[in-house]
């Protein structure tokens, strides 16, 4: 079904074919959306470009979200090529590996600042650019990715849990600010998925996967495609009266108390 035909989507955070952004990109494309992608640095460009081209992307440009200049330049190129956009997918996070093991209490000032800047503030900075490119008559959708470690202690998730808490609160404030322009803002809280960032960065990641199999009501780990299905739904006009939510794709893990 071409429910997103004619819609233009910017996707930030594709690294490879295991990325959550890849599951979302495929779902949006299957629903008829046109796609634009960023990449972080030349080594990722080599992976991102062929994937993006395989989905017919016409915009594939660098953007490090910790740089205001790169954000401005990226969205400037999108504006030049497309004029406007309908969808922003923010699937970006980073923390130093040393801050994703051991004790949270040992997090350094620089490590804290870096994690919060790249993983939370970047949503604010890019949503602001997206707002300028979205038509208030049609509105738009902004979606970011979060994890349950924002709400409950997942040992080892540490500073990223704090960054995700800030990200989820940012979703609510952005939804309030952008609502009058019909721009809807959501976070999808995904269960653990073996991606570059997760498996390579989080020391206890295998435990997170195991807990879903053992304790979640559905006893199955989730995939980027599962996240993509929900993202595509949220971008449709049928979801036009939903905003400011954190929606779970986690086999029900978040409802469990023990
Ligand atoms: P991934 O490694 O495929 O994607 C992370 C992306 O962040 C990469 O494309 C990387 O280039 C990008 N990135 C990091 N620093 C950046 C910067 N300064 N500028 C621009 N881009 C930058 O991993 P993923 O698991 O698909 O992560 C995507 C999102 O999903 C993240 O927000 C992550 O926290 C979230 N998430 C992941 C899981 C999981 O278990 N994999 C679960 C819930 C939420």
Tab-separated table of C-alpha atoms and ligand atoms in Angstrom:
chain	number	residue	atom	x	y	z
A	1	UNK	CA	0.000	0.000	0.000
A	2	UNK	CA	1.397	3.365	-1.022
A	3	UNK	CA	0.214	5.187	2.086
A	4	UNK	CA	3.278	7.458	2.063
A	5	UNK	CA	3.323	8.165	-1.669
A	6	UNK	CA	4.540	11.692	-2.368
A	7	UNK	CA	6.035	12.068	1.126
A	8	UNK	CA	9.685	12.970	1.583
A	9	UNK	CA	11.633	11.479	4.483
A	10	UNK	CA	15.036	12.383	5.921
A	11	UNK	CA	16.650	9.419	7.659
A	12	UNK	CA	19.536	10.133	10.042
A	13	UNK	CA	21.520	7.201	11.425
A	14	UNK	CA	21.968	4.546	8.755
A	15	UNK	CA	25.262	2.726	9.335
A	16	UNK	CA	24.739	-0.669	7.686
A	17	UNK	CA	22.087	-3.264	6.850
A	18	UNK	CA	21.662	-4.148	10.527
A	19	UNK	CA	20.804	-0.587	11.576
A	20	UNK	CA	17.340	0.177	12.913
A	21	UNK	CA	17.382	3.036	10.391
A	22	UNK	CA	17.598	0.410	7.633
A	23	UNK	CA	14.432	-1.352	8.841
A	24	UNK	CA	12.657	2.005	8.959
A	25	UNK	CA	13.980	3.098	5.546
A	26	UNK	CA	12.746	-0.110	3.918
A	27	UNK	CA	9.287	0.248	5.461
A	28	UNK	CA	8.935	3.913	4.462
A	29	UNK	CA	10.111	3.153	0.927
A	30	UNK	CA	7.714	0.202	0.638
A	31	UNK	CA	4.919	2.614	1.607
A	32	UNK	CA	5.971	4.947	-1.233
A	33	UNK	CA	8.104	7.613	0.503
A	34	UNK	CA	11.147	9.222	-1.126
A	35	UNK	CA	14.248	9.023	1.057
A	36	UNK	CA	17.278	11.158	1.945
A	37	UNK	CA	20.127	9.860	4.104
A	38	UNK	CA	23.096	11.187	6.029
A	39	UNK	CA	26.291	9.353	6.815
A	40	UNK	CA	28.961	9.901	9.441
A	41	UNK	CA	32.444	9.957	7.893
A	42	UNK	CA	33.936	8.338	4.815
A	43	UNK	CA	34.194	4.792	6.129
A	44	UNK	CA	30.438	4.677	6.773
A	45	UNK	CA	29.737	6.401	3.460
A	46	UNK	CA	31.060	3.287	1.696
A	47	UNK	CA	28.386	1.207	3.429
A	48	UNK	CA	25.557	3.734	3.414
A	49	UNK	CA	25.708	4.880	-0.220
A	50	UNK	CA	24.936	1.523	-1.892
A	51	UNK	CA	22.155	0.766	0.597
A	52	UNK	CA	20.606	4.204	0.150
A	53	UNK	CA	20.886	3.961	-3.650
A	54	UNK	CA	19.200	0.569	-3.596
A	55	UNK	CA	16.131	2.356	-2.178
A	56	UNK	CA	16.345	5.054	-4.867
A	57	UNK	CA	17.608	7.799	-2.533
A	58	UNK	CA	18.484	11.010	-4.339
A	59	UNK	CA	20.131	12.741	-1.368
A	60	UNK	CA	23.045	11.075	0.440
A	61	UNK	CA	25.106	13.678	2.286
A	62	UNK	CA	27.453	13.854	5.280
A	63	UNK	CA	26.135	15.053	8.625
A	64	UNK	CA	27.775	14.794	12.030
A	65	UNK	CA	24.979	15.813	14.380
A	66	UNK	CA	27.442	17.190	16.931
A	67	UNK	CA	28.223	20.013	14.459
A	68	UNK	CA	25.760	22.893	13.924
A	69	UNK	CA	27.535	23.689	10.645
A	70	UNK	CA	27.092	20.159	9.300
A	71	UNK	CA	23.430	20.078	10.347
A	72	UNK	CA	22.827	23.416	8.569
A	73	UNK	CA	24.690	22.270	5.473
A	74	UNK	CA	22.841	18.907	5.339
A	75	UNK	CA	19.368	20.428	5.656
A	76	UNK	CA	20.415	23.194	3.239
A	77	UNK	CA	21.108	20.537	0.606
A	78	UNK	CA	17.780	18.843	1.341
A	79	UNK	CA	16.000	22.186	0.907
A	80	UNK	CA	17.836	22.875	-2.347
A	81	UNK	CA	16.863	19.515	-3.811
A	82	UNK	CA	13.379	18.957	-2.402
A	83	UNK	CA	12.101	22.316	-1.151
A	84	UNK	CA	10.361	20.655	1.795
A	85	UNK	CA	10.063	17.417	3.785
A	86	UNK	CA	7.307	15.473	5.557
A	87	UNK	CA	9.222	13.075	7.807
A	88	UNK	CA	12.359	13.146	9.983
A	89	UNK	CA	13.729	9.887	11.372
A	90	UNK	CA	16.364	10.411	14.091
A	91	UNK	CA	18.115	7.096	14.726
A	92	UNK	CA	21.364	8.364	16.215
A	93	UNK	CA	23.159	7.822	19.515
A	94	UNK	CA	26.697	7.709	20.829
A	95	UNK	CA	28.572	7.360	24.118
A	96	UNK	CA	32.165	6.467	24.893
A	97	UNK	CA	32.558	2.717	25.287
A	98	UNK	CA	34.199	3.245	28.670
A	99	UNK	CA	30.952	4.841	29.867
A	100	UNK	CA	28.875	1.790	28.840
A	101	UNK	CA	30.356	-0.616	31.362
A	102	UNK	CA	31.184	-0.537	35.049
A	103	UNK	CA	29.572	2.031	37.320
A	104	UNK	CA	27.458	4.993	36.183
A	105	UNK	CA	28.844	6.985	39.100
A	106	UNK	CA	32.234	7.016	37.352
A	107	UNK	CA	30.949	8.819	34.230
A	108	UNK	CA	33.192	11.786	33.359
A	109	UNK	CA	31.941	15.293	32.621
A	110	UNK	CA	33.130	15.000	29.014
A	111	UNK	CA	31.565	11.556	28.598
A	112	UNK	CA	28.248	12.796	29.975
A	113	UNK	CA	28.303	15.870	27.756
A	114	UNK	CA	29.153	13.848	24.637
A	115	UNK	CA	26.402	11.255	25.198
A	116	UNK	CA	23.737	13.873	25.896
A	117	UNK	CA	24.839	16.063	22.973
A	118	UNK	CA	24.899	13.378	20.268
A	119	UNK	CA	22.025	11.267	21.597
A	120	UNK	CA	19.527	13.850	22.893
A	121	UNK	CA	20.331	17.443	21.889
A	122	UNK	CA	20.729	16.340	18.268
A	123	UNK	CA	16.992	15.608	18.152
A	124	UNK	CA	16.248	19.188	19.151
A	125	UNK	CA	18.731	20.622	16.644
A	126	UNK	CA	17.499	18.495	13.729
A	127	UNK	CA	13.781	18.850	14.580
A	128	UNK	CA	14.316	22.632	14.442
A	129	UNK	CA	15.708	22.308	10.910
A	130	UNK	CA	12.915	19.904	9.937
A	131	UNK	CA	10.292	22.370	11.189
A	132	UNK	CA	11.561	24.961	8.692
A	133	UNK	CA	11.107	22.471	5.858
A	134	UNK	CA	7.660	21.165	6.850
A	135	UNK	CA	4.510	22.751	5.435
A	136	UNK	CA	2.214	23.797	8.337
A	137	UNK	CA	-0.824	23.068	6.152
A	138	UNK	CA	0.251	19.420	5.774
A	139	UNK	CA	2.225	18.944	8.986
A	140	UNK	CA	4.840	16.263	9.409
A	141	UNK	CA	6.250	13.511	11.590
A	142	UNK	CA	9.438	13.320	13.659
A	143	UNK	CA	10.449	9.943	15.112
A	144	UNK	CA	13.395	9.114	17.349
A	145	UNK	CA	14.615	5.838	18.868
A	146	UNK	CA	14.865	5.146	22.555
A	147	UNK	CA	15.365	2.245	24.986
A	148	UNK	CA	13.861	1.100	28.282
A	149	UNK	CA	17.133	1.901	30.090
A	150	UNK	CA	15.741	5.469	30.257
A	151	UNK	CA	13.143	4.360	32.813
A	152	UNK	CA	14.682	1.475	34.724
A	153	UNK	CA	18.261	0.611	35.537
A	154	UNK	CA	19.757	-1.719	32.936
A	155	UNK	CA	23.270	-2.275	34.351
A	156	UNK	CA	25.885	-1.148	31.823
A	157	UNK	CA	23.511	1.114	29.874
A	158	UNK	CA	24.549	3.863	32.298
A	159	UNK	CA	24.945	7.330	30.750
A	160	UNK	CA	22.971	6.265	27.688
A	161	UNK	CA	19.970	5.647	29.967
A	162	UNK	CA	20.259	9.218	31.185
A	163	UNK	CA	20.585	10.469	27.593
A	164	UNK	CA	17.474	8.497	26.580
A	165	UNK	CA	15.526	9.976	29.509
A	166	UNK	CA	16.476	13.445	28.214
A	167	UNK	CA	15.545	12.358	24.694
A	168	UNK	CA	12.087	11.164	25.775
A	169	UNK	CA	11.438	14.389	27.687
A	170	UNK	CA	12.596	16.318	24.603
A	171	UNK	CA	9.999	14.429	22.544
A	172	UNK	CA	7.248	15.750	24.817
A	173	UNK	CA	8.466	19.361	24.735
A	174	UNK	CA	8.986	19.227	20.962
A	175	UNK	CA	5.499	17.757	20.506
A	176	UNK	CA	4.102	20.720	22.454
A	177	UNK	CA	6.075	23.331	20.501
A	178	UNK	CA	5.519	21.835	17.058
A	179	UNK	CA	1.907	20.683	17.513
A	180	UNK	CA	0.422	23.988	16.285
A	181	UNK	CA	2.215	23.322	12.968
A	182	UNK	CA	0.719	19.801	12.837
A	183	UNK	CA	4.160	18.308	13.362
A	184	UNK	CA	3.869	15.126	15.429
A	185	UNK	CA	6.813	13.873	17.486
A	186	UNK	CA	7.291	10.350	18.841
A	187	UNK	CA	9.898	8.037	20.305
A	188	UNK	CA	9.859	4.327	19.539
A	189	UNK	CA	11.280	2.335	22.442
A	190	UNK	CA	12.773	-0.702	20.749
A	191	UNK	CA	13.825	-3.913	22.434
A	192	UNK	CA	17.519	-4.806	22.123
A	193	UNK	CA	18.668	-5.453	18.538
A	194	UNK	CA	22.137	-6.620	17.542
A	195	UNK	CA	23.441	-3.561	15.692
A	196	UNK	CA	26.860	-1.923	15.421
A	197	UNK	CA	26.153	0.604	18.193
A	198	UNK	CA	24.476	-1.839	20.576
A	199	UNK	CA	26.540	-5.007	20.263
A	200	UNK	CA	29.795	-3.083	19.815
A	201	UNK	CA	29.204	-0.550	22.575
A	202	UNK	CA	27.155	-1.930	25.465
A	203	UNK	CA	29.041	-4.356	27.695
A	204	UNK	CA	25.947	-6.239	28.961
A	205	UNK	CA	24.194	-6.366	25.621
A	206	UNK	CA	23.896	-10.166	25.490
A	207	UNK	CA	22.078	-10.091	28.834
A	208	UNK	CA	19.589	-7.577	27.441
A	209	UNK	CA	18.782	-9.914	24.535
A	210	UNK	CA	18.490	-12.911	26.861
A	211	UNK	CA	16.074	-11.113	29.170
A	212	UNK	CA	13.583	-10.564	26.339
A	213	UNK	CA	13.637	-14.276	25.484
A	214	UNK	CA	13.217	-15.276	29.110
A	215	UNK	CA	10.899	-12.636	30.590
A	216	UNK	CA	9.021	-10.694	27.898
A	217	UNK	CA	5.430	-11.883	27.342
A	218	UNK	CA	6.185	-12.714	23.700
A	219	UNK	CA	9.595	-14.341	24.469
A	220	UNK	CA	11.102	-13.216	21.151
A	221	UNK	CA	13.624	-10.551	20.282
A	222	UNK	CA	12.533	-7.801	17.919
A	223	UNK	CA	13.980	-6.790	14.542
A	224	UNK	CA	14.597	-3.505	12.687
A	225	UNK	CA	11.674	-4.507	10.437
A	226	UNK	CA	9.322	-4.601	13.464
A	227	UNK	CA	10.379	-1.048	14.311
A	228	UNK	CA	9.999	-0.037	10.648
A	229	UNK	CA	6.357	-1.203	10.572
A	230	UNK	CA	5.432	1.046	13.495
A	231	UNK	CA	7.406	3.988	12.097
A	232	UNK	CA	5.584	3.709	8.759
A	233	UNK	CA	2.255	3.648	10.579
A	234	UNK	CA	3.117	6.741	12.640
A	235	UNK	CA	4.022	8.675	9.473
A	236	UNK	CA	0.642	8.000	7.861
A	237	UNK	CA	-2.262	10.426	7.941
A	238	UNK	CA	-4.185	7.803	9.939
A	239	UNK	CA	-1.924	8.599	12.926
A	240	UNK	CA	-2.512	12.369	12.625
A	241	UNK	CA	-3.971	12.712	16.117
A	242	UNK	CA	-1.111	10.973	17.909
A	243	UNK	CA	1.861	12.907	19.246
A	244	UNK	CA	4.336	13.080	22.129
A	245	UNK	CA	4.324	9.340	22.793
A	246	UNK	CA	6.913	6.743	23.670
A	247	UNK	CA	5.695	3.594	21.896
A	248	UNK	CA	7.183	0.177	22.702
A	249	UNK	CA	8.283	-2.470	20.229
A	250	UNK	CA	9.790	-4.803	22.818
A	251	UNK	CA	7.697	-7.999	22.915
A	252	UNK	CA	5.991	-6.504	25.991
A	253	UNK	CA	9.091	-6.459	28.214
A	254	UNK	CA	8.202	-3.027	29.654
A	255	UNK	CA	5.006	-4.272	31.348
A	256	UNK	CA	6.827	-6.812	33.514
A	257	UNK	CA	7.476	-6.181	37.206
A	258	UNK	CA	9.388	-9.388	37.871
B	1	LIG	P1	23.616	1.761	14.496
B	1	LIG	O1	25.049	1.676	14.915
B	1	LIG	O2	23.225	1.014	13.294
B	1	LIG	O3	23.164	3.278	14.339
B	1	LIG	C1	23.651	4.317	15.150
B	1	LIG	C2	23.895	5.475	14.212
B	1	LIG	O4	24.279	6.640	14.942
B	1	LIG	C3	25.036	5.198	13.206
B	1	LIG	O5	24.567	5.347	11.889
B	1	LIG	C4	26.061	6.261	13.525
B	1	LIG	O6	26.734	6.704	12.379
B	1	LIG	C5	25.165	7.333	14.096
B	1	LIG	N1	25.908	8.361	14.813
B	1	LIG	C6	26.652	8.228	15.953
B	1	LIG	N2	27.222	9.417	16.250
B	1	LIG	C7	26.818	10.296	15.301
B	1	LIG	C8	27.076	11.667	15.047
B	1	LIG	N3	27.883	12.402	15.849
B	1	LIG	N4	26.531	12.240	13.956
B	1	LIG	C9	25.731	11.541	13.124
B	1	LIG	N5	25.445	10.241	13.314
B	1	LIG	C10	25.993	9.627	14.383
B	1	LIG	O7	22.787	1.278	15.782
B	1	LIG	P2	21.204	1.255	16.064
B	1	LIG	O8	21.060	0.278	17.170
B	1	LIG	O9	20.446	1.081	14.816
B	1	LIG	O10	20.951	2.688	16.694
B	1	LIG	C11	19.974	3.574	16.207
B	1	LIG	C12	19.169	4.180	17.357
B	1	LIG	O11	18.372	3.169	17.959
B	1	LIG	C13	20.028	4.759	18.479
B	1	LIG	O12	19.404	5.936	18.973
B	1	LIG	C14	19.962	3.685	19.534
B	1	LIG	O13	20.203	4.158	20.840
B	1	LIG	C15	18.522	3.255	19.362
B	1	LIG	N6	18.160	1.969	19.958
B	1	LIG	C16	18.902	0.865	19.690
B	1	LIG	C17	18.549	-0.339	20.276
B	1	LIG	C18	19.369	-1.572	20.006
B	1	LIG	O14	19.349	-2.488	20.835
B	1	LIG	N7	20.076	-1.664	18.891
B	1	LIG	C19	17.432	-0.421	21.121
B	1	LIG	C20	16.691	0.733	21.366
B	1	LIG	C21	17.065	1.932	20.779
